[in-house]
Tab-separated table of C-alpha atoms in Angstrom:
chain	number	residue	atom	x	y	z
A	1	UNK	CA	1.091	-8.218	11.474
A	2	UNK	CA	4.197	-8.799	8.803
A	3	UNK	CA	2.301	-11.995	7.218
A	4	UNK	CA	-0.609	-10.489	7.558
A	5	UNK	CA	0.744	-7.472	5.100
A	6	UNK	CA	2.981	-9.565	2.976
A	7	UNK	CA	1.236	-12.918	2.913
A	8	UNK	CA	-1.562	-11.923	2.990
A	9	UNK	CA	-1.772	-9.369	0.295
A	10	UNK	CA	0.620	-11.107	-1.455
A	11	UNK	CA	-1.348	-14.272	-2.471
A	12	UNK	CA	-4.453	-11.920	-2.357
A	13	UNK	CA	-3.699	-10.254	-5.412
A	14	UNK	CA	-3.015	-13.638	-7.049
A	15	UNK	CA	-6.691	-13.704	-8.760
A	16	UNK	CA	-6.016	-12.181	-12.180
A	17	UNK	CA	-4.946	-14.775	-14.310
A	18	UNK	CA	-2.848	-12.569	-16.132
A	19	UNK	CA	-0.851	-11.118	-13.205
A	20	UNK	CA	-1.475	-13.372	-10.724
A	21	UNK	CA	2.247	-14.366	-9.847
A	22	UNK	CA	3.913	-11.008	-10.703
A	23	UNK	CA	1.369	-9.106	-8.578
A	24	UNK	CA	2.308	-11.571	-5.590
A	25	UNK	CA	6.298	-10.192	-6.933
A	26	UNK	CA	5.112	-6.683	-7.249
A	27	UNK	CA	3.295	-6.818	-3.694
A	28	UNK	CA	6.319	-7.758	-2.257
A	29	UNK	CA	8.817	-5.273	-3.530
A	30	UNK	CA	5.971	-2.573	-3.319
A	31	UNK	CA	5.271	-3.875	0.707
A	32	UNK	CA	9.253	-4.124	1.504
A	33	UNK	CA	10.155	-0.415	0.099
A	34	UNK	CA	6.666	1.231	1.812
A	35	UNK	CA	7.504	-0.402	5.217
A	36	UNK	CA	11.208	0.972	4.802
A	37	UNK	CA	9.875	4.649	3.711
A	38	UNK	CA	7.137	4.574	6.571
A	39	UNK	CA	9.476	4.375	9.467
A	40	UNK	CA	12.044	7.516	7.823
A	41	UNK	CA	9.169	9.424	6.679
A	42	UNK	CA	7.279	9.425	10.031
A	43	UNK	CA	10.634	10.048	12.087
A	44	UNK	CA	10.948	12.676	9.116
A	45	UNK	CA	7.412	14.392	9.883
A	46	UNK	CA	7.480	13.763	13.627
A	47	UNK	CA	11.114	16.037	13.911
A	48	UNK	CA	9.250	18.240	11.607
A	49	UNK	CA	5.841	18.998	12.968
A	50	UNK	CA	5.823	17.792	16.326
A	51	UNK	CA	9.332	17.938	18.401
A	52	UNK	CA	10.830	20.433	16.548
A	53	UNK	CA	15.011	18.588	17.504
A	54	UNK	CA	16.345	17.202	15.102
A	55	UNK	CA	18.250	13.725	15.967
A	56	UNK	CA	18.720	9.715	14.522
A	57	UNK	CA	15.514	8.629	13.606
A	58	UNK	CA	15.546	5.616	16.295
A	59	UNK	CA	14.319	1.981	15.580
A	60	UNK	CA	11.734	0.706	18.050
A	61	UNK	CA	8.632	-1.401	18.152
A	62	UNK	CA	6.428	1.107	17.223
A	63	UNK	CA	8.637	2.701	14.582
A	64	UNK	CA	8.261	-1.078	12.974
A	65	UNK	CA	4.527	-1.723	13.982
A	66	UNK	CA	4.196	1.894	12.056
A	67	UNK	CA	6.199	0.923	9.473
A	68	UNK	CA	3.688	-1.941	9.244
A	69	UNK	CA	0.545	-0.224	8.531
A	70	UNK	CA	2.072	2.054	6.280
A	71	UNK	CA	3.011	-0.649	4.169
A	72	UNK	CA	-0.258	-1.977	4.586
A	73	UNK	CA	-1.972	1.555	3.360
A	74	UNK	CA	0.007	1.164	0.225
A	75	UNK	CA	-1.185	-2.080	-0.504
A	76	UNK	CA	-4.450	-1.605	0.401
A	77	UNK	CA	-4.226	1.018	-2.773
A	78	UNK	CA	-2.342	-1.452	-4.932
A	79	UNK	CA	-5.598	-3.501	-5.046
A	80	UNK	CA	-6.964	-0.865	-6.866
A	81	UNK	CA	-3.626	-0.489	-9.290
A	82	UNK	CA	-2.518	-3.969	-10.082
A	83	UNK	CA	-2.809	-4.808	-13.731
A	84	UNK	CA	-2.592	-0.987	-14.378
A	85	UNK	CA	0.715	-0.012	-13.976
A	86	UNK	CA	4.126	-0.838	-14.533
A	87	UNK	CA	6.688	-1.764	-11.585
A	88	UNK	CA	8.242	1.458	-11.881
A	89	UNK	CA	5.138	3.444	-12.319
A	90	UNK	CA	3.429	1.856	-8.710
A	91	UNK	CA	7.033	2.344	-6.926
A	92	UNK	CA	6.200	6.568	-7.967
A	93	UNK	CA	3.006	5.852	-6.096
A	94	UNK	CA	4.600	4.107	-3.371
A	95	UNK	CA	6.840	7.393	-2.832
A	96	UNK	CA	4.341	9.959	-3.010
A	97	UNK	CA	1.671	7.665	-0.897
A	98	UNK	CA	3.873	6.737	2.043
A	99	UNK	CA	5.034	10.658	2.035
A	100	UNK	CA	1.424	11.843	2.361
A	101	UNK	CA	0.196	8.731	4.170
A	102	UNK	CA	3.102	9.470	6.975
A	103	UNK	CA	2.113	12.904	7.597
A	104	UNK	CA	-1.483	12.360	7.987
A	105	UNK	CA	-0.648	9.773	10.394
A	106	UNK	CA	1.848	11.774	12.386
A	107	UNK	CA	-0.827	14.237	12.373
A	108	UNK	CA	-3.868	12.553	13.229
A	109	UNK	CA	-1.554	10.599	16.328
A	110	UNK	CA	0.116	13.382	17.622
A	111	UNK	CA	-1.713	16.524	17.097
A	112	UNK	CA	-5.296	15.735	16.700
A	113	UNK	CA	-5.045	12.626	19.288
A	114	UNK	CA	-7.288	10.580	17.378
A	115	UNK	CA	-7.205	7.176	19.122
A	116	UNK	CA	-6.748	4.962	16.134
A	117	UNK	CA	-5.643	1.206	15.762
A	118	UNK	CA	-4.768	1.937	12.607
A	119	UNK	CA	-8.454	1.471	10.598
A	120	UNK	CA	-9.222	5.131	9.627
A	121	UNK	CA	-5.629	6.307	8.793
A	122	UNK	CA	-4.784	2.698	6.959
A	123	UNK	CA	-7.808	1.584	5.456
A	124	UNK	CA	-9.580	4.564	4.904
A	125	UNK	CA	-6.643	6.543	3.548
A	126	UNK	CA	-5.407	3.206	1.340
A	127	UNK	CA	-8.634	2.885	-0.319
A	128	UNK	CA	-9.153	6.621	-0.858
A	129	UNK	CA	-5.500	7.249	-2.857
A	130	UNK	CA	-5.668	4.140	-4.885
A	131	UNK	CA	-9.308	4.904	-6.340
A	132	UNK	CA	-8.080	8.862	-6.949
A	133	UNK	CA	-4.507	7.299	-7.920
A	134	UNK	CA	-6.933	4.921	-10.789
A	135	UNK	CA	-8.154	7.877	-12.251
A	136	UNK	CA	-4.563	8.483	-13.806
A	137	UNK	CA	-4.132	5.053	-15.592
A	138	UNK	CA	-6.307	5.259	-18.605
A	139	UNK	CA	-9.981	4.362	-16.377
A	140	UNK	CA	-11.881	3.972	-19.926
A	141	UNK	CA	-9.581	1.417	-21.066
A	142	UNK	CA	-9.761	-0.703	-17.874
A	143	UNK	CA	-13.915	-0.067	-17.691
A	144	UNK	CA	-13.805	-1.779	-21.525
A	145	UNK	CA	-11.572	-4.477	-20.590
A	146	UNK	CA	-11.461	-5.581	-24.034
A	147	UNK	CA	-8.073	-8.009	-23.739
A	148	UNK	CA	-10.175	-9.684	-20.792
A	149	UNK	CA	-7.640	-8.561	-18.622
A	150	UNK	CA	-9.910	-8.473	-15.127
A	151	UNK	CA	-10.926	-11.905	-15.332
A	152	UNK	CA	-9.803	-15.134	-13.108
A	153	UNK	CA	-9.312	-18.921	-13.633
A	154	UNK	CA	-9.610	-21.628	-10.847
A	155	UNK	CA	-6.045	-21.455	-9.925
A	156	UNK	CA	-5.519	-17.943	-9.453
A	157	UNK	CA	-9.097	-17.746	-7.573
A	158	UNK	CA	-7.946	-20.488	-5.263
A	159	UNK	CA	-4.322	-19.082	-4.544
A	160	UNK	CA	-6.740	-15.442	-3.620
A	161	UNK	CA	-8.621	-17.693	-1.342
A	162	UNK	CA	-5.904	-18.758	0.324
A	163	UNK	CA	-4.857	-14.882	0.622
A	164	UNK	CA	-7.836	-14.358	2.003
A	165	UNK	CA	-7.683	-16.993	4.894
A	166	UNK	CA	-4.677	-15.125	5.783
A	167	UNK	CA	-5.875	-11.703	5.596
């Protein structure tokens, strides 16, 4: 699941020319700080809403396999984001997206019992905040594309390809 999130996202967002290493950069530092903030921000929302005792958050296997697809929700919206923003602007989304993303997990798991490996509340909710999180980062300017920003050569294509084989 961990090279699945950070290699495979990582070389992933390799295809625009003009990004294509520091995206593979940003998705690391972007995937490293969500998978940190998943695992305190569901312990967070899970004393919170659901126990109501406030202890340690403890470190298990499923606080880290959680921790996982958070990370993976983020980056699933930093598809959407990379070549708009600035390292500092996508590590405010990163804050804000692994707060909300962690409660709507915490409540879709443990008070609506939805039975979910993780495709509604990672891919859904990823793909959903990045396109409403793109409507903040001048979206005329990246519709004209007039610096040819958007566009790919053969090695950045290739290194995506080889993303994809891992994804």
């Amino acid at each position: 699941m961990t090279v699945f999130v950070f290699v495979g996202f990582g070389l992933l967002r390799a295809f625009l020319k003009t990004h294509s290493w520091a995206s593979v950069a940003y998705t690391m530092l972007i995937g490293v700080l969500a998978f940190q903030l998943t695992i305190l921000a569901e312990g967070f929302w899970r004393m919170q809403l659901v126990t109501g005792v406030y202890s340690t958050i403890e470190l298990t296997m499923e606080s880290l396999l959680m921790g996982n697809l958070g990370a993976a929700a983020v980056l699933v919206s930093l598809g959407v984001l990379i070549g708009k923003c600035s390292l500092l602007q996508l590590w405010i989304v990163a804050f804000i997206e692994v707060a909300v993303y962690s409660l709507n997990a915490v409540v879709c798991r443990e008070m609506m019992f939805v039975a979910d490996s993780g495709a509604l509340t990672v891919h859904v909710f990823g793909a959903y905040f990045g396109i409403t999180a793109s409507y903040f980062f001048q979206p005329k300017k990246a519709i004209e594309d007039e610096e040819n920003r958007c566009e790919g050569d053969y090695q950045s294509y290739l290194v995506g390809l080889m993303g994809t084989l891992f994804l």
